[in-house]
Coordinates of C-alpha atoms and ligand atoms in Angstrom, one line a residue:
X705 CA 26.3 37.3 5.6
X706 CA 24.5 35.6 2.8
X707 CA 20.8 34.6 3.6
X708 CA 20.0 31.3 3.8
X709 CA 17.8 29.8 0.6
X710 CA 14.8 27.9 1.8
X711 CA 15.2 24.9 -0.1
X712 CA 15.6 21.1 0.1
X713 CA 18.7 19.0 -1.1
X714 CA 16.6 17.6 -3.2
X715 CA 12.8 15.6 -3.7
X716 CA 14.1 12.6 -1.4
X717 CA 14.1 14.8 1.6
X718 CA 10.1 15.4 1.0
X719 CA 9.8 11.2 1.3
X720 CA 7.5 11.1 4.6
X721 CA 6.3 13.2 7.9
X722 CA 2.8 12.8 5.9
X723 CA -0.1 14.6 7.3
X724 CA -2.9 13.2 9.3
X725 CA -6.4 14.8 8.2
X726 CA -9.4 14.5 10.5
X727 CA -12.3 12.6 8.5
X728 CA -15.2 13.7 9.5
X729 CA -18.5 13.1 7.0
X730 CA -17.6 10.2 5.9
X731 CA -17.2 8.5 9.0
X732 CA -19.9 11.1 11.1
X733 CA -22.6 8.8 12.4
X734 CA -19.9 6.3 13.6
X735 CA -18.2 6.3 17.5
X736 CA -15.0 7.8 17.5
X737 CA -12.5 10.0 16.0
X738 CA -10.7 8.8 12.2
X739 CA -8.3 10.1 10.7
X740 CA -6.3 9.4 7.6
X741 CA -2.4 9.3 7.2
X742 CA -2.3 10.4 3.4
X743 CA 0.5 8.9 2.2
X744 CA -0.2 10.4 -1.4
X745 CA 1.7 13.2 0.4
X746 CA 5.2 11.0 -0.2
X747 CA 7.1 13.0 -3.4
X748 CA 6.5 9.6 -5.8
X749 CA 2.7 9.5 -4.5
X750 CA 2.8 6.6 -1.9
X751 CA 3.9 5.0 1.2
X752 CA 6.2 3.1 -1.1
X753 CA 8.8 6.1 -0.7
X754 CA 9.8 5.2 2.2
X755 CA 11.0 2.0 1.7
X756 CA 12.6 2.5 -1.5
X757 CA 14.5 5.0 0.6
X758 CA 15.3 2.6 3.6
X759 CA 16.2 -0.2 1.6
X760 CA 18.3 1.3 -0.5
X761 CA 20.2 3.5 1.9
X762 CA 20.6 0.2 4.6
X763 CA 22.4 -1.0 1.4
X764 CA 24.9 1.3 1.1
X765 CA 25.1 1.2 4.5
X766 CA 26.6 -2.0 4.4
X767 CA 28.9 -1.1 1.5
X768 CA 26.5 -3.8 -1.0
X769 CA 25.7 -1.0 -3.4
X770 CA 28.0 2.1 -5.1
X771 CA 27.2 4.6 -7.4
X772 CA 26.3 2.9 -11.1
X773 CA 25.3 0.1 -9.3
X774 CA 21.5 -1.5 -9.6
X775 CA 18.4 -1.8 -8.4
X776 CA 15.7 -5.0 -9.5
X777 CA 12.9 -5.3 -8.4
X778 CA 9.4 -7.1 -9.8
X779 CA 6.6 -4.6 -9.7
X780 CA 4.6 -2.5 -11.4
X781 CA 3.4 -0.4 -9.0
X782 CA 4.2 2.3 -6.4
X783 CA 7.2 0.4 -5.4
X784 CA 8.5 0.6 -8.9
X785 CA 7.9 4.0 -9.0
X786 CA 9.6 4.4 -5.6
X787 CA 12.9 2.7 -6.5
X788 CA 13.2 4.4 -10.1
X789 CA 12.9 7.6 -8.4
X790 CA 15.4 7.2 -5.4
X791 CA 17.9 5.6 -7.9
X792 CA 17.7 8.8 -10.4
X793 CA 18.8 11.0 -7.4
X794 CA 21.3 8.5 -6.3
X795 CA 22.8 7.4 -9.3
X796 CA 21.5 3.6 -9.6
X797 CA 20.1 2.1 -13.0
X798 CA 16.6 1.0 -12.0
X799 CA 15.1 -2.4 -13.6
X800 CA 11.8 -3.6 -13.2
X801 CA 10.4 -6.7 -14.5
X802 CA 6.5 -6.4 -14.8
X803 CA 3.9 -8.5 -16.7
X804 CA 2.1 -8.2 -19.5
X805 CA -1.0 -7.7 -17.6
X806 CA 0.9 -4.4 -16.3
X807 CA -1.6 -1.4 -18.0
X808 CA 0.6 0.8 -21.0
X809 CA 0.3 3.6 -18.4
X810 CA 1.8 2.3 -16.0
X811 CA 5.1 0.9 -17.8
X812 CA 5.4 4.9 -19.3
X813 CA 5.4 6.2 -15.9
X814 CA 8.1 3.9 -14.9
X815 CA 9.7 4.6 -17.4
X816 CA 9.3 8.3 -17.8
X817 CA 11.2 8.0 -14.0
X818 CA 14.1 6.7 -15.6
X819 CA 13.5 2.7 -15.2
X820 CA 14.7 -0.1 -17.7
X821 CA 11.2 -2.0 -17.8
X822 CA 11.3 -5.9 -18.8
X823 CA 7.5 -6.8 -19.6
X824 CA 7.1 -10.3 -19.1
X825 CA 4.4 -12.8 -19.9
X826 CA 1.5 -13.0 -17.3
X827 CA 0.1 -16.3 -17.8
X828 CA 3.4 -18.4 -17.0
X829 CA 4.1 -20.2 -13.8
X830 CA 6.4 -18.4 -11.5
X831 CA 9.2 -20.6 -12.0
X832 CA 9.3 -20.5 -16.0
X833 CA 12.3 -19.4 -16.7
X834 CA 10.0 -16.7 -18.4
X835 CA 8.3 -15.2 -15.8
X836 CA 8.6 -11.8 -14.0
X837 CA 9.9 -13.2 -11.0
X838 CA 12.5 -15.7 -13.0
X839 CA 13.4 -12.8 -15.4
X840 CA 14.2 -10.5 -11.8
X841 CA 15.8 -13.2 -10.3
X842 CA 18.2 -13.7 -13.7
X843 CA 19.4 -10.4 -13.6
X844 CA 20.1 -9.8 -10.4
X845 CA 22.3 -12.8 -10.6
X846 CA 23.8 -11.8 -14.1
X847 CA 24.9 -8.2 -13.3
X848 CA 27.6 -7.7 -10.9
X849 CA 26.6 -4.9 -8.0
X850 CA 23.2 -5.8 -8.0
X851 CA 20.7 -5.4 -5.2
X852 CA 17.5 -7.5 -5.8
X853 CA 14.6 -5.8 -3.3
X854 CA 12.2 -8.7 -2.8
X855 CA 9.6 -6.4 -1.0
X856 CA 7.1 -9.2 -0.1
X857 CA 10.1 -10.9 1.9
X858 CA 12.7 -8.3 2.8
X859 CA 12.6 -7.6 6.5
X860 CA 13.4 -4.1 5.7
X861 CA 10.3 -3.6 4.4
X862 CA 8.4 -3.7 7.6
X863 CA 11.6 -2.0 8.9
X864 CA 10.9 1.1 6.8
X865 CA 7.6 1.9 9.1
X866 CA 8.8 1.1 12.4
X867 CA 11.4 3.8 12.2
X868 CA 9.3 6.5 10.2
X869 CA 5.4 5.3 9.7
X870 CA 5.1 4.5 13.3
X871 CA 7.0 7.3 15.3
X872 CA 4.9 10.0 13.0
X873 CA 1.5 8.8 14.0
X874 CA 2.6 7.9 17.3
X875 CA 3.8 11.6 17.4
X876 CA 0.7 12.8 15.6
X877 CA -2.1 11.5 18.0
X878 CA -0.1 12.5 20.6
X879 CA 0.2 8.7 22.3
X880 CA -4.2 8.8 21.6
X881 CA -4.4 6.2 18.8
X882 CA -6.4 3.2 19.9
X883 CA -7.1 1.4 16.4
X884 CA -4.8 1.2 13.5
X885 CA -6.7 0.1 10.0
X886 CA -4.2 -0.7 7.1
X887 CA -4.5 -2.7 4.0
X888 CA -1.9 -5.1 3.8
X889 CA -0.3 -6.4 0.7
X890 CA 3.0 -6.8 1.6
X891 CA 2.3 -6.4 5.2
X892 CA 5.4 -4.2 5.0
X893 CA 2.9 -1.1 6.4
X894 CA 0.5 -3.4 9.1
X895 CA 3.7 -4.7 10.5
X896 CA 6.3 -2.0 10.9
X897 CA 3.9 0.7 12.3
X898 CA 2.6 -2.0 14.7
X899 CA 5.9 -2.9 16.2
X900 CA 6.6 0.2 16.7
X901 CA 2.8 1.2 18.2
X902 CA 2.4 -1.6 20.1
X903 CA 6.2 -1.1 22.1
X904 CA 4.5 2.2 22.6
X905 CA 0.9 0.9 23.7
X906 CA 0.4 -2.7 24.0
X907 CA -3.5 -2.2 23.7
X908 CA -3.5 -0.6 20.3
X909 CA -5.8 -2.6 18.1
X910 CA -4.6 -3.2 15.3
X911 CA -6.6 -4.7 11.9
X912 CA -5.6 -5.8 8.5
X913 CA -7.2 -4.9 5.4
X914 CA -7.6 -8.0 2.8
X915 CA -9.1 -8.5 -0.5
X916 CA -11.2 -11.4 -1.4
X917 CA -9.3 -13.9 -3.7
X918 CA -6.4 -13.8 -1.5
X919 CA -5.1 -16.0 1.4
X920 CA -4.1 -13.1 4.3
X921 CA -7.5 -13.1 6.4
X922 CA -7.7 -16.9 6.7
X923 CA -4.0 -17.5 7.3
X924 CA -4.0 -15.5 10.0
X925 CA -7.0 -17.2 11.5
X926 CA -5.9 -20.7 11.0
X927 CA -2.0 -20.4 9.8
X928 CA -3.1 -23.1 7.2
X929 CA -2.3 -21.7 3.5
X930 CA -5.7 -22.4 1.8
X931 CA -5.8 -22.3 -1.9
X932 CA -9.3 -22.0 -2.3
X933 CA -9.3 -18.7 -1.0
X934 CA -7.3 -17.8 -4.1
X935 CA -9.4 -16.1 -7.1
X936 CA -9.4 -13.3 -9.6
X937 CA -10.3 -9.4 -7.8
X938 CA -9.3 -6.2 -9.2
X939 CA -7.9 -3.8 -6.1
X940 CA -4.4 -3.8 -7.1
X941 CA -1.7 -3.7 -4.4
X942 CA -3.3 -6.0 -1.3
X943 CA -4.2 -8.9 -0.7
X944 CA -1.9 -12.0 -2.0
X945 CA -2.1 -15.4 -3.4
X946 CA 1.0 -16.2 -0.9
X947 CA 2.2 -15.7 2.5
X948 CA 4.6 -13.1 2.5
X949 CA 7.8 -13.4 5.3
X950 CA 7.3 -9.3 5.8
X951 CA 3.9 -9.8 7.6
X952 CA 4.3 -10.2 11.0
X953 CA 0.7 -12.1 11.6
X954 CA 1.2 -11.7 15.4
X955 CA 1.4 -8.3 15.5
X956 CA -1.9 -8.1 13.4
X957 CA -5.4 -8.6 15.9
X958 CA -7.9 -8.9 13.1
X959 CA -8.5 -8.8 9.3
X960 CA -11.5 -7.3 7.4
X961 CA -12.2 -8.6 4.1
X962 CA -13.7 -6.3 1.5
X963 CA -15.0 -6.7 -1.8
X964 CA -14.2 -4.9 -5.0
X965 CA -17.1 -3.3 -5.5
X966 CA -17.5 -1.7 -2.0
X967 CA -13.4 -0.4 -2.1
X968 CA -14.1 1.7 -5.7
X969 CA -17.4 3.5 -4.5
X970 CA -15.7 4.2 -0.9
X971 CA -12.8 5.2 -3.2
X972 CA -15.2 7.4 -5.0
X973 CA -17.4 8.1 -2.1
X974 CA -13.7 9.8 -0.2
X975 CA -13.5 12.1 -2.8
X976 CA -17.4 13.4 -2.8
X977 CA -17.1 13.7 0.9
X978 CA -14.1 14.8 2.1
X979 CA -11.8 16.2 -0.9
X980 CA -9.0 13.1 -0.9
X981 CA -8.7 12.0 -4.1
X982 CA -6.9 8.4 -2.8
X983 CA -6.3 5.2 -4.8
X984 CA -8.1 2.0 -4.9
X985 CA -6.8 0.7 -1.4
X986 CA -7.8 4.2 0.1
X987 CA -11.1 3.2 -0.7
X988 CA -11.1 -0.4 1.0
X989 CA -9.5 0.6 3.9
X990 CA -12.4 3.6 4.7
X991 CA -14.8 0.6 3.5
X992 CA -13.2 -1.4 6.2
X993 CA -13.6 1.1 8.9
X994 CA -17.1 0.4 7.9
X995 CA -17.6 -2.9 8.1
X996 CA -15.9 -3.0 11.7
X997 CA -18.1 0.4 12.7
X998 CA -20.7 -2.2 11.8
X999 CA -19.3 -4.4 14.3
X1000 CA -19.2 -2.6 17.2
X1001 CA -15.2 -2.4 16.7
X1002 CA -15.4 0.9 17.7
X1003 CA -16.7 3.7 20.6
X1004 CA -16.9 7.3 21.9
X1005 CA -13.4 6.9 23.2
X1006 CA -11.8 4.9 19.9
X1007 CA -9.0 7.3 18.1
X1008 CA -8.5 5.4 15.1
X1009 CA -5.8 6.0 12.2
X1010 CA -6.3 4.5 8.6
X1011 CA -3.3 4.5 6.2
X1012 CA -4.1 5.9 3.0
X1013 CA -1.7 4.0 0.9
X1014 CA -1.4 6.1 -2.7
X1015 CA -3.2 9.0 -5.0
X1016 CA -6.0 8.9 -7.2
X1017 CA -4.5 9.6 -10.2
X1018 CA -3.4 6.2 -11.0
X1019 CA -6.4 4.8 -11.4
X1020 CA -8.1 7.5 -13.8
X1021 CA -8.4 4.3 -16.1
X1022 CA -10.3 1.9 -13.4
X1023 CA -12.0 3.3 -10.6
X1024 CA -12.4 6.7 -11.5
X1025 CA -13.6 5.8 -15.6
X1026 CA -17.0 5.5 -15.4
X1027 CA -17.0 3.2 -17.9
X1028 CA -15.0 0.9 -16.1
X1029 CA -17.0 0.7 -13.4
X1030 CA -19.9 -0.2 -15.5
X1031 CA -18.3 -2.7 -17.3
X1032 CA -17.2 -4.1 -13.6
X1033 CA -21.2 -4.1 -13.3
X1034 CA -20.6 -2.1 -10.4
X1035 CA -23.6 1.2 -11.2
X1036 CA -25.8 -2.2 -11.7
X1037 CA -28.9 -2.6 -9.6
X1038 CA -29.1 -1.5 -6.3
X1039 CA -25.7 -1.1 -4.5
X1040 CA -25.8 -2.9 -1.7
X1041 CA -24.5 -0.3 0.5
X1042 CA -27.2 2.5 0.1
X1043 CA -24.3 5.1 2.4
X1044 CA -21.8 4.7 -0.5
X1045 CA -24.5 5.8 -3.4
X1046 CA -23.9 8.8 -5.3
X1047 CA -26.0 10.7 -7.6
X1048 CA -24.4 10.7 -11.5
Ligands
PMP1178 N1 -2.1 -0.1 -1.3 C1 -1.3 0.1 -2.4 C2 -1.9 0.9 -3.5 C3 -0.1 -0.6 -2.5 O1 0.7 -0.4 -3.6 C4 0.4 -1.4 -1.4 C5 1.7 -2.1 -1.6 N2 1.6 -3.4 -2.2 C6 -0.5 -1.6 -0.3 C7 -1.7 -0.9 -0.3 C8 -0.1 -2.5 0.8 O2 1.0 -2.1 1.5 P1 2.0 -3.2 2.1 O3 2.7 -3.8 0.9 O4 3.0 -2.4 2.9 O5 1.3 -4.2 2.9

């Protein structure tokens, strides 16, 4: 008998079962056990796999998508990434319509997965017929045997999580968890793994990361859409300046606001301490577990679980340049968080 070859089908069968790594000097003077699902782990580098995946296969599921057919999307991100990468191994073409805001970097990498990129003008209303989201929303009506993926309000999104984000750390902490901390963008992460920890354990806390500029935090809090929360910030990939139909806000029990600054030198401050090299995100969710450390959120008994959304290495132009980061202003005076300084 021929021996068996120890190999997967192919890089899609690596997309999640992500590890959970014990943090333990960045967070050792707080209450409580953390620990990190590192979803840099995923084949394309973030949680993102696994709802590319999902999507797409419910799709052909249901018989709306064939071989040669294809994938839009609006993104310029790890969900871009996601989708070009599931469609190479399954045969889709892959278009993404990004803005011109969208770094060179990034529109090579989609591209160097195989994705046809339209770059659109950033300073246009969302409903010029020139806009990312117009452009998407032309295409997908233009080209027979389309799928368009609408992340921010596709309730597969959120799906994606329940049935693999959730069940893993469920599994992981063997039924322990007590807190779950994830940024939310989306709230595709936040709302799937909550479902599906909270059928599980009805006492799970479980808290929202959110940027300042964007809506989330106070919607949740007064389910009024206030505009003035809306301004300029630099963490890519949370926050929003809508409210997205994939957030489940009632399965959420707090958000955490942090501020630019803070995220990069805990992004920074992750990698000094405890080897992950994590994206910007990484670094305001650990900045988060902060914050509610300073609250009293936590004690002796709390298990808590942050999601580490994506890997360091897209962000060798912004977080980790220190250049950028003093142009941001952000090595100016003293930091206020003398825990996060490092010596350069
Ligand atoms: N971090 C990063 C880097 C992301 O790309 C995203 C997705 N927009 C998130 C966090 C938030 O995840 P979600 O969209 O599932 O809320």
């Amino acid at each position: 008998m021929k021996k068996e070859i120890k190999a997967f089908d192919n890089i899609l069968a690596l997309i999640g079962n992500t590890p959970l790594v014990k943090l333990s000097k960045i967070t050792k003077d707080f209450k409580g056990s953390f620990y990190g699902k590192v979803e840099a782990f995923n084949p394309g580098h973030s949680s993102k796999d696994r709802i590319a995946l999902h999507i797409i296969e419910q799709a052909e599921q249901k018989g709306i998508l064939k071989p040669g057919d294809t994938i839009v999307e609006t993104t310029s991100g790890n969900t871009g990434f996601a989708l070009a990468m599931v469609s190479v191994i399954k045969g889709y073409e892959c278009i993404l319509a990004v803005t011109s805001k969208s770094s060179k970097d990034k529109i090579e990498m989609l591209r160097a997965m195989g994705a046809k990129v339209y770059v659109c003008p950033a300073n246009v209303a969302a409903d010029d017929p020139r806009s990312y989201y117009s452009v998407a929303k032309r295409l997908h009506q233009e080209i027979k045997g389309s799928v368009y993926i609408n992340q921010y309000f596709n309730e597969l999104n959120a799906d994606a999580h329940y049935q693999s984000t959730g069940p893993e750390i469920w599994e992981q902490t063997a039924g322990q968890i007590t807190h779950l901390v994830a940024c939310s963008g989306t709230g595709g992460t936040i709302s799937g793994t909550a479902k599906y920890l909270k059928e599980q354990n009805p006492n799970i806390r479980v808290i929202g990361v959110d940027a300042y500029g964007s809506v989330l935090k106070k919607y949740h809090e007064t389910r009024e859409f206030d505009t003035d929360e809306i301004y300029p910030y630099r963490i890519e990939g949370m926050g929003k300046n809508l409210i997205p139909t994939a957030t489940n806000f009632d399965l959420i029990d707090k958000f955490v606001k942090v501020t630019d600054e803070d995220a990069a030198h805990s992004a920074r401050n992750l990698a000094h301490t405890e080897g992950l090299f994590l994206g910007y995100t990484s670094g305001a969710a650990i900045q988060a577990i902060k914050q509610l450390e300073q609250e009293g959120e936590f004690d002796e008994n709390s298990i808590v679980v942050v999601i580490f959304p994506d890997h360091g290495s897209r962000y060798m132009a912004k977080i980790y340049n220190e250049d950028w980061m003093s142009e941001q202003g952000f090595f100016d005076a003293v930091h206020t968080d003398e825990s996060l300084k490092i010596e350069y």
